[in-house]
Structures are given as C-alpha cells and as structure tokens.
Amino acid sequence: MVDTGRSRVFGEVAEVYDAARPAYTDALVAEVLAYAAPGGRGCAALEIGAGTGKATVPFAEALGRASGGAATELVCVEPDARMAQVLRRNTENRPGARVRVHVGAFEDWRPDGRDFGLAFAATSWHWTDPRRRWDLVHEALAPGGALALFWNPQGVRDPALHSALAAVDRRHGVTGAPHGVLASSFGEVPGHWAGLPAAWPEDECRRDGRFTDLRAVRYRQDLSYGTDRYLGCLASLSGYRVLPAARRAAALAETAEVLDAHGGGIPMTLFNDLFLARTR
C-alpha cells in the first residue's frame, strides 16, 4: 500500500517545492506528444499527481500547439490542496490547453465516462496504489491511448563531496537525498537508478498485459546548484520533510557548511527517464 502520509508532506513547503525542484526537459515533452499524437486521437489529457505544475505548464503549452488551435483540456489530479493552489496560480491565464484541477487522490477520482488520449505522471506514479493504478489508468485511457511515466533523479558528480555529504546524512538519519548517489553509478538504461527506490514501472506494466508498444528513453544534463537553491530542493523532499523540525534544520545547516567548504554549490547530473506505453 502506498504511504499516503509521506506522499502528502510536500504541501507544507509548496512554494519552496515550486521554486527549487528541477524541471523536465523540453525534449521529453516533445517525445511524449509525438508518441501520443494527441491532435489525431483527441485532445483531452490527464495528469496524475500534478503537484505545483512542474510538468503541467510545459505539457499544457505543448498540447495547445499540437491541437492546432482546437479546444483542448488537461485534467490534473492532485491530492494536496496546498500544492493545487500553487498549481492553479501557475496555470491560469496561460496559452495552451485549458487546465482543470481536481483536488483528491487518483484512487478516488473517476473519468465519468470520458476517454483520455494521454495520461502522464511526473515523479508521482510511485505514490499511487500499486494494487489499483493499472486498472484506474486503463479505465481512463481511450483504446490506443498513451501512458507516459517519468522521473528526474539526480546524482552528484564529485566523489569527495558525495562522501562528505553522506556523513551528514548518516548523522541525521536522512535518506533519499540526491547527493546520496553518485552520478557515475547510474547505468546506461533508463530506470537504472543505483541506490534509489525501485520505481521503474516496466515489469508491472508487462505483467498487467493490457498495454503494448513499451518504450524507454533517457535524457541527461549536467547542472550546478547554488547552496541556497540546493537547500531549497532538499527541504522539499519527503526524506527531509518527515524528520523532526530541529533535526531537519541541523541537517540542512551542516549540508550548507559542507557545500561552502567545497567552494559553494554542488555539481549534479539530472536524468529525465521516460517510460511509454499504450492501451491495446
């Protein structure tokens, strides 16, 4: 069963989450829409666990362009009302698909007879109930409709910095920090995330049997965070949100000290790993 308590801690820092979390590459958005061909299959799309709109905004804009000016709609299901508030602000009065926000769990949402040509989840599929999610998304998609699941894990490029930060994490019981994994430990295959939770959906999808044309694509880019930006990113992660406030503050302060001692900031590699499938 999914840990719904841990999955809904992000709303405590919705603004920090929105400002600090990395975006998804435009190439990923283009790949998904080329696969889904929404202009020829119907314009309605569904986003599962939209958060503050890190993926919603570029997808809404791209869906609007793909529709050739026809009315198009993106329905966003987000369980946390605080995140949904930022999502609404980020998507109102923007060009592209009309965004409708539904506040509630994906497991409680129903398509009410609508068939969606595309459903996607940006770093949120692992928060859904594994016993029900394939049934629910299959119910929502039209025959031949596309499913896109993607994540943006990161790894630190500097082994010495990785080691120093790992010592801070051990002292404070932090788990799942991006700097806890070396970028060099990532394999070449999408979904190969050494040391990270096993979230890659391909095996589950194959066992389900109702989807076909399975594909996997990886994008990567090197980037550097300043200390403040990186601390904001960490503060928005569930591994930090579940810590007692005093311990979280101490862990972040010590992390800042390590980063400053290494010249300030942190060099990372960002991976955008994409899984695609369509209903038979």
PDB file of N, CA and C in Angstrom, residues 143-216:
ATOM      1  N   PRO A 143      -9.034   3.530 -26.164  1.00  0.00           N
ATOM      2  CA  PRO A 143      -8.288   2.475 -26.853  1.00  0.00           C
ATOM      3  C   PRO A 143      -7.150   3.082 -27.669  1.00  0.00           C
ATOM      4  N   GLY A 144      -5.945   2.569 -27.464  1.00  0.00           N
ATOM      5  CA  GLY A 144      -4.777   3.119 -28.133  1.00  0.00           C
ATOM      6  C   GLY A 144      -4.213   4.355 -27.465  1.00  0.00           C
ATOM      7  N   GLY A 145      -4.813   4.774 -26.334  1.00  0.00           N
ATOM      8  CA  GLY A 145      -4.336   5.946 -25.621  1.00  0.00           C
ATOM      9  C   GLY A 145      -2.969   5.708 -25.012  1.00  0.00           C
ATOM     10  N   ALA A 146      -2.231   6.786 -24.815  1.00  0.00           N
ATOM     11  CA  ALA A 146      -0.836   6.694 -24.386  1.00  0.00           C
ATOM     12  C   ALA A 146      -0.694   6.974 -22.892  1.00  0.00           C
ATOM     13  N   LEU A 147       0.238   6.258 -22.275  1.00  0.00           N
ATOM     14  CA  LEU A 147       0.620   6.473 -20.883  1.00  0.00           C
ATOM     15  C   LEU A 147       2.090   6.850 -20.853  1.00  0.00           C
ATOM     16  N   ALA A 148       2.415   7.944 -20.174  1.00  0.00           N
ATOM     17  CA  ALA A 148       3.802   8.402 -20.035  1.00  0.00           C
ATOM     18  C   ALA A 148       4.108   8.574 -18.556  1.00  0.00           C
ATOM     19  N   LEU A 149       5.103   7.847 -18.071  1.00  0.00           N
ATOM     20  CA  LEU A 149       5.538   7.926 -16.682  1.00  0.00           C
ATOM     21  C   LEU A 149       6.993   8.346 -16.684  1.00  0.00           C
ATOM     22  N   PHE A 150       7.326   9.363 -15.922  1.00  0.00           N
ATOM     23  CA  PHE A 150       8.709   9.830 -15.952  1.00  0.00           C
ATOM     24  C   PHE A 150       9.141  10.388 -14.602  1.00  0.00           C
ATOM     25  N   TRP A 151      10.455  10.347 -14.412  1.00  0.00           N
ATOM     26  CA  TRP A 151      11.086  10.779 -13.169  1.00  0.00           C
ATOM     27  C   TRP A 151      12.317  11.618 -13.521  1.00  0.00           C
ATOM     28  N   ASN A 152      12.788  12.409 -12.545  1.00  0.00           N
ATOM     29  CA  ASN A 152      14.003  13.186 -12.781  1.00  0.00           C
ATOM     30  C   ASN A 152      15.001  13.019 -11.637  1.00  0.00           C
ATOM     31  N   PRO A 153      15.531  11.805 -11.443  1.00  0.00           N
ATOM     32  CA  PRO A 153      16.526  11.596 -10.387  1.00  0.00           C
ATOM     33  C   PRO A 153      17.824  12.340 -10.704  1.00  0.00           C
ATOM     34  N   GLN A 154      18.596  12.581  -9.667  1.00  0.00           N
ATOM     35  CA  GLN A 154      19.856  13.293  -9.814  1.00  0.00           C
ATOM     36  C   GLN A 154      20.970  12.536  -9.108  1.00  0.00           C
ATOM     37  N   GLY A 155      22.195  12.804  -9.511  1.00  0.00           N
ATOM     38  CA  GLY A 155      23.365  12.260  -8.837  1.00  0.00           C
ATOM     39  C   GLY A 155      24.450  13.306  -8.770  1.00  0.00           C
ATOM     40  N   VAL A 156      25.231  13.278  -7.700  1.00  0.00           N
ATOM     41  CA  VAL A 156      26.322  14.241  -7.528  1.00  0.00           C
ATOM     42  C   VAL A 156      27.552  13.772  -8.309  1.00  0.00           C
ATOM     43  N   ARG A 157      28.259  14.711  -8.918  1.00  0.00           N
ATOM     44  CA  ARG A 157      29.387  14.350  -9.774  1.00  0.00           C
ATOM     45  C   ARG A 157      30.712  14.253  -9.017  1.00  0.00           C
ATOM     46  N   ASP A 158      30.825  14.898  -7.872  1.00  0.00           N
ATOM     47  CA  ASP A 158      32.095  14.975  -7.139  1.00  0.00           C
ATOM     48  C   ASP A 158      32.127  13.897  -6.045  1.00  0.00           C
ATOM     49  N   PRO A 159      32.989  12.873  -6.163  1.00  0.00           N
ATOM     50  CA  PRO A 159      33.015  11.801  -5.161  1.00  0.00           C
ATOM     51  C   PRO A 159      33.366  12.301  -3.756  1.00  0.00           C
ATOM     52  N   ALA A 160      34.284  13.265  -3.640  1.00  0.00           N
ATOM     53  CA  ALA A 160      34.665  13.767  -2.318  1.00  0.00           C
ATOM     54  C   ALA A 160      33.491  14.486  -1.657  1.00  0.00           C
ATOM     55  N   LEU A 161      32.764  15.265  -2.440  1.00  0.00           N
ATOM     56  CA  LEU A 161      31.590  15.956  -1.912  1.00  0.00           C
ATOM     57  C   LEU A 161      30.505  14.957  -1.536  1.00  0.00           C
ATOM     58  N   HIS A 162      30.336  13.954  -2.352  1.00  0.00           N
ATOM     59  CA  HIS A 162      29.375  12.886  -2.060  1.00  0.00           C
ATOM     60  C   HIS A 162      29.686  12.242  -0.720  1.00  0.00           C
ATOM     61  N   SER A 163      30.944  11.950  -0.469  1.00  0.00           N
ATOM     62  CA  SER A 163      31.337  11.295   0.770  1.00  0.00           C
ATOM     63  C   SER A 163      31.085  12.191   1.987  1.00  0.00           C
ATOM     64  N   ALA A 164      31.431  13.469   1.863  1.00  0.00           N
ATOM     65  CA  ALA A 164      31.242  14.394   2.980  1.00  0.00           C
ATOM     66  C   ALA A 164      29.765  14.597   3.289  1.00  0.00           C
ATOM     67  N   LEU A 165      28.934  14.701   2.276  1.00  0.00           N
ATOM     68  CA  LEU A 165      27.501  14.882   2.491  1.00  0.00           C
ATOM     69  C   LEU A 165      26.845  13.611   3.026  1.00  0.00           C
ATOM     70  N   ALA A 166      27.344  12.459   2.594  1.00  0.00           N
ATOM     71  CA  ALA A 166      26.798  11.199   3.097  1.00  0.00           C
ATOM     72  C   ALA A 166      27.021  11.070   4.601  1.00  0.00           C
ATOM     73  N   ALA A 167      28.138  11.592   5.094  1.00  0.00           N
ATOM     74  CA  ALA A 167      28.404  11.552   6.534  1.00  0.00           C
ATOM     75  C   ALA A 167      27.379  12.404   7.285  1.00  0.00           C
ATOM     76  N   VAL A 168      27.017  13.561   6.739  1.00  0.00           N
ATOM     77  CA  VAL A 168      25.976  14.402   7.349  1.00  0.00           C
ATOM     78  C   VAL A 168      24.650  13.654   7.378  1.00  0.00           C
ATOM     79  N   ASP A 169      24.310  13.017   6.267  1.00  0.00           N
ATOM     80  CA  ASP A 169      23.039  12.291   6.186  1.00  0.00           C
ATOM     81  C   ASP A 169      22.972  11.170   7.213  1.00  0.00           C
ATOM     82  N   ARG A 170      24.070  10.457   7.393  1.00  0.00           N
ATOM     83  CA  ARG A 170      24.076   9.363   8.363  1.00  0.00           C
ATOM     84  C   ARG A 170      23.867   9.888   9.784  1.00  0.00           C
ATOM     85  N   ARG A 171      24.482  11.018  10.095  1.00  0.00           N
ATOM     86  CA  ARG A 171      24.345  11.566  11.448  1.00  0.00           C
ATOM     87  C   ARG A 171      22.900  11.949  11.767  1.00  0.00           C
ATOM     88  N   HIS A 172      22.167  12.355  10.751  1.00  0.00           N
ATOM     89  CA  HIS A 172      20.825  12.881  10.996  1.00  0.00           C
ATOM     90  C   HIS A 172      19.711  11.958  10.498  1.00  0.00           C
ATOM     91  N   GLY A 173      20.060  10.792   9.998  1.00  0.00           N
ATOM     92  CA  GLY A 173      19.049   9.840   9.559  1.00  0.00           C
ATOM     93  C   GLY A 173      18.331  10.242   8.290  1.00  0.00           C
ATOM     94  N   VAL A 174      19.024  10.977   7.414  1.00  0.00           N
ATOM     95  CA  VAL A 174      18.438  11.396   6.141  1.00  0.00           C
ATOM     96  C   VAL A 174      18.554  10.258   5.135  1.00  0.00           C
ATOM     97  N   THR A 175      17.484  10.011   4.401  1.00  0.00           N
ATOM     98  CA  THR A 175      17.510   9.017   3.328  1.00  0.00           C
ATOM     99  C   THR A 175      16.955   9.637   2.051  1.00  0.00           C
ATOM    100  N   GLY A 176      17.454   9.176   0.921  1.00  0.00           N
ATOM    101  CA  GLY A 176      16.893   9.578  -0.362  1.00  0.00           C
ATOM    102  C   GLY A 176      17.350  10.916  -0.885  1.00  0.00           C
ATOM    103  N   ALA A 177      18.438  11.489  -0.341  1.00  0.00           N
ATOM    104  CA  ALA A 177      18.934  12.770  -0.858  1.00  0.00           C
ATOM    105  C   ALA A 177      19.585  12.566  -2.219  1.00  0.00           C
ATOM    106  N   PRO A 178      19.452  13.525  -3.145  1.00  0.00           N
ATOM    107  CA  PRO A 178      20.090  13.376  -4.460  1.00  0.00           C
ATOM    108  C   PRO A 178      21.600  13.179  -4.371  1.00  0.00           C
ATOM    109  N   HIS A 179      22.246  13.862  -3.415  1.00  0.00           N
ATOM    110  CA  HIS A 179      23.699  13.731  -3.280  1.00  0.00           C
ATOM    111  C   HIS A 179      24.100  12.389  -2.663  1.00  0.00           C
ATOM    112  N   GLY A 180      23.107  11.585  -2.254  1.00  0.00           N
ATOM    113  CA  GLY A 180      23.405  10.265  -1.724  1.00  0.00           C
ATOM    114  C   GLY A 180      23.797   9.266  -2.792  1.00  0.00           C
ATOM    115  N   VAL A 181      23.691   9.661  -4.042  1.00  0.00           N
ATOM    116  CA  VAL A 181      24.015   8.775  -5.167  1.00  0.00           C
ATOM    117  C   VAL A 181      25.017   9.477  -6.073  1.00  0.00           C
ATOM    118  N   LEU A 182      26.049   8.780  -6.472  1.00  0.00           N
ATOM    119  CA  LEU A 182      26.986   9.329  -7.447  1.00  0.00           C
ATOM    120  C   LEU A 182      26.393   9.255  -8.843  1.00  0.00           C
ATOM    121  N   ALA A 183      26.570  10.295  -9.610  1.00  0.00           N
ATOM    122  CA  ALA A 183      26.067  10.296 -10.983  1.00  0.00           C
ATOM    123  C   ALA A 183      26.674   9.149 -11.784  1.00  0.00           C
ATOM    124  N   SER A 184      27.914   8.813 -11.481  1.00  0.00           N
ATOM    125  CA  SER A 184      28.591   7.747 -12.219  1.00  0.00           C
ATOM    126  C   SER A 184      28.008   6.373 -11.931  1.00  0.00           C
ATOM    127  N   SER A 185      27.182   6.238 -10.872  1.00  0.00           N
ATOM    128  CA  SER A 185      26.606   4.942 -10.538  1.00  0.00           C
ATOM    129  C   SER A 185      25.335   4.639 -11.319  1.00  0.00           C
ATOM    130  N   PHE A 186      24.810   5.638 -12.016  1.00  0.00           N
ATOM    131  CA  PHE A 186      23.639   5.400 -12.853  1.00  0.00           C
ATOM    132  C   PHE A 186      24.056   4.561 -14.057  1.00  0.00           C
ATOM    133  N   GLY A 187      23.236   3.568 -14.376  1.00  0.00           N
ATOM    134  CA  GLY A 187      23.519   2.772 -15.553  1.00  0.00           C
ATOM    135  C   GLY A 187      23.160   3.528 -16.821  1.00  0.00           C
ATOM    136  N   GLU A 188      23.328   2.861 -17.944  1.00  0.00           N
ATOM    137  CA  GLU A 188      23.007   3.471 -19.230  1.00  0.00           C
ATOM    138  C   GLU A 188      21.545   3.266 -19.618  1.00  0.00           C
ATOM    139  N   VAL A 189      20.866   2.369 -18.926  1.00  0.00           N
ATOM    140  CA  VAL A 189      19.491   2.024 -19.270  1.00  0.00           C
ATOM    141  C   VAL A 189      18.527   2.897 -18.466  1.00  0.00           C
ATOM    142  N   PRO A 190      17.511   3.480 -19.095  1.00  0.00           N
ATOM    143  CA  PRO A 190      16.517   4.247 -18.337  1.00  0.00           C
ATOM    144  C   PRO A 190      15.911   3.411 -17.214  1.00  0.00           C
ATOM    145  N   GLY A 191      15.777   4.013 -16.053  1.00  0.00           N
ATOM    146  CA  GLY A 191      15.235   3.306 -14.908  1.00  0.00           C
ATOM    147  C   GLY A 191      16.273   2.618 -14.057  1.00  0.00           C
ATOM    148  N   HIS A 192      17.547   2.627 -14.484  1.00  0.00           N
ATOM    149  CA  HIS A 192      18.622   2.057 -13.675  1.00  0.00           C
ATOM    150  C   HIS A 192      19.126   3.157 -12.747  1.00  0.00           C
ATOM    151  N   TRP A 193      18.638   3.125 -11.520  1.00  0.00           N
ATOM    152  CA  TRP A 193      18.967   4.168 -10.539  1.00  0.00           C
ATOM    153  C   TRP A 193      19.597   3.509  -9.334  1.00  0.00           C
ATOM    154  N   ALA A 194      20.893   3.389  -9.332  1.00  0.00           N
ATOM    155  CA  ALA A 194      21.591   2.723  -8.233  1.00  0.00           C
ATOM    156  C   ALA A 194      21.314   3.444  -6.916  1.00  0.00           C
ATOM    157  N   GLY A 195      20.900   2.695  -5.915  1.00  0.00           N
ATOM    158  CA  GLY A 195      20.698   3.261  -4.601  1.00  0.00           C
ATOM    159  C   GLY A 195      19.385   3.996  -4.413  1.00  0.00           C
ATOM    160  N   LEU A 196      18.566   4.063  -5.453  1.00  0.00           N
ATOM    161  CA  LEU A 196      17.292   4.773  -5.353  1.00  0.00           C
ATOM    162  C   LEU A 196      16.137   3.769  -5.305  1.00  0.00           C
ATOM    163  N   PRO A 197      14.974   4.193  -4.802  1.00  0.00           N
ATOM    164  CA  PRO A 197      13.835   3.263  -4.710  1.00  0.00           C
ATOM    165  C   PRO A 197      13.466   2.675  -6.069  1.00  0.00           C
ATOM    166  N   ALA A 198      13.089   1.425  -6.052  1.00  0.00           N
ATOM    167  CA  ALA A 198      12.724   0.737  -7.296  1.00  0.00           C
ATOM    168  C   ALA A 198      11.339   1.186  -7.737  1.00  0.00           C
ATOM    169  N   ALA A 199      11.296   2.192  -8.592  1.00  0.00           N
ATOM    170  CA  ALA A 199      10.016   2.730  -9.035  1.00  0.00           C
ATOM    171  C   ALA A 199       9.743   2.451 -10.505  1.00  0.00           C
ATOM    172  N   TRP A 200      10.727   1.962 -11.251  1.00  0.00           N
ATOM    173  CA  TRP A 200      10.566   1.822 -12.693  1.00  0.00           C
ATOM    174  C   TRP A 200       9.421   0.860 -13.003  1.00  0.00           C
ATOM    175  N   PRO A 201       8.487   1.252 -13.873  1.00  0.00           N
ATOM    176  CA  PRO A 201       7.209   0.536 -13.988  1.00  0.00           C
ATOM    177  C   PRO A 201       7.163  -0.562 -15.051  1.00  0.00           C
ATOM    178  N   GLU A 202       8.227  -0.811 -15.761  1.00  0.00           N
ATOM    179  CA  GLU A 202       8.125  -1.692 -16.923  1.00  0.00           C
ATOM    180  C   GLU A 202       7.673  -3.103 -16.564  1.00  0.00           C
ATOM    181  N   ASP A 203       8.244  -3.695 -15.513  1.00  0.00           N
ATOM    182  CA  ASP A 203       7.876  -5.061 -15.165  1.00  0.00           C
ATOM    183  C   ASP A 203       6.397  -5.153 -14.791  1.00  0.00           C
ATOM    184  N   GLU A 204       5.918  -4.203 -13.994  1.00  0.00           N
ATOM    185  CA  GLU A 204       4.497  -4.187 -13.639  1.00  0.00           C
ATOM    186  C   GLU A 204       3.623  -4.076 -14.878  1.00  0.00           C
ATOM    187  N   CYS A 205       4.028  -3.211 -15.792  1.00  0.00           N
ATOM    188  CA  CYS A 205       3.233  -2.988 -16.997  1.00  0.00           C
ATOM    189  C   CYS A 205       3.166  -4.253 -17.853  1.00  0.00           C
ATOM    190  N   ARG A 206       4.284  -4.935 -17.982  1.00  0.00           N
ATOM    191  CA  ARG A 206       4.297  -6.179 -18.774  1.00  0.00           C
ATOM    192  C   ARG A 206       3.410  -7.244 -18.127  1.00  0.00           C
ATOM    193  N   ARG A 207       3.470  -7.327 -16.813  1.00  0.00           N
ATOM    194  CA  ARG A 207       2.632  -8.319 -16.128  1.00  0.00           C
ATOM    195  C   ARG A 207       1.158  -7.992 -16.283  1.00  0.00           C
ATOM    196  N   ASP A 208       0.819  -6.720 -16.343  1.00  0.00           N
ATOM    197  CA  ASP A 208      -0.579  -6.333 -16.494  1.00  0.00           C
ATOM    198  C   ASP A 208      -1.155  -6.840 -17.815  1.00  0.00           C
ATOM    199  N   GLY A 209      -0.404  -6.688 -18.894  1.00  0.00           N
ATOM    200  CA  GLY A 209      -0.782  -7.283 -20.171  1.00  0.00           C
ATOM    201  C   GLY A 209      -1.743  -6.491 -21.032  1.00  0.00           C
ATOM    202  N   ARG A 210      -2.247  -5.365 -20.539  1.00  0.00           N
ATOM    203  CA  ARG A 210      -3.223  -4.595 -21.311  1.00  0.00           C
ATOM    204  C   ARG A 210      -2.588  -3.448 -22.091  1.00  0.00           C
ATOM    205  N   PHE A 211      -1.257  -3.369 -22.061  1.00  0.00           N
ATOM    206  CA  PHE A 211      -0.547  -2.286 -22.726  1.00  0.00           C
ATOM    207  C   PHE A 211       0.466  -2.861 -23.703  1.00  0.00           C
ATOM    208  N   THR A 212       0.778  -2.075 -24.718  1.00  0.00           N
ATOM    209  CA  THR A 212       1.693  -2.518 -25.750  1.00  0.00           C
ATOM    210  C   THR A 212       2.601  -1.364 -26.160  1.00  0.00           C
ATOM    211  N   ASP A 213       3.514  -1.638 -27.095  1.00  0.00           N
ATOM    212  CA  ASP A 213       4.410  -0.609 -27.635  1.00  0.00           C
ATOM    213  C   ASP A 213       5.203   0.078 -26.529  1.00  0.00           C
ATOM    214  N   LEU A 214       5.768  -0.724 -25.632  1.00  0.00           N
ATOM    215  CA  LEU A 214       6.505  -0.193 -24.494  1.00  0.00           C
ATOM    216  C   LEU A 214       7.847   0.387 -24.961  1.00  0.00           C
ATOM    217  N   ARG A 215       8.172   1.574 -24.457  1.00  0.00           N
ATOM    218  CA  ARG A 215       9.428   2.229 -24.815  1.00  0.00           C
ATOM    219  C   ARG A 215      10.026   2.901 -23.585  1.00  0.00           C
ATOM    220  N   ALA A 216      11.338   3.104 -23.620  1.00  0.00           N
ATOM    221  CA  ALA A 216      12.035   3.804 -22.543  1.00  0.00           C
ATOM    222  C   ALA A 216      13.084   4.724 -23.144  1.00  0.00           C
TER     223      ALA A 216
END
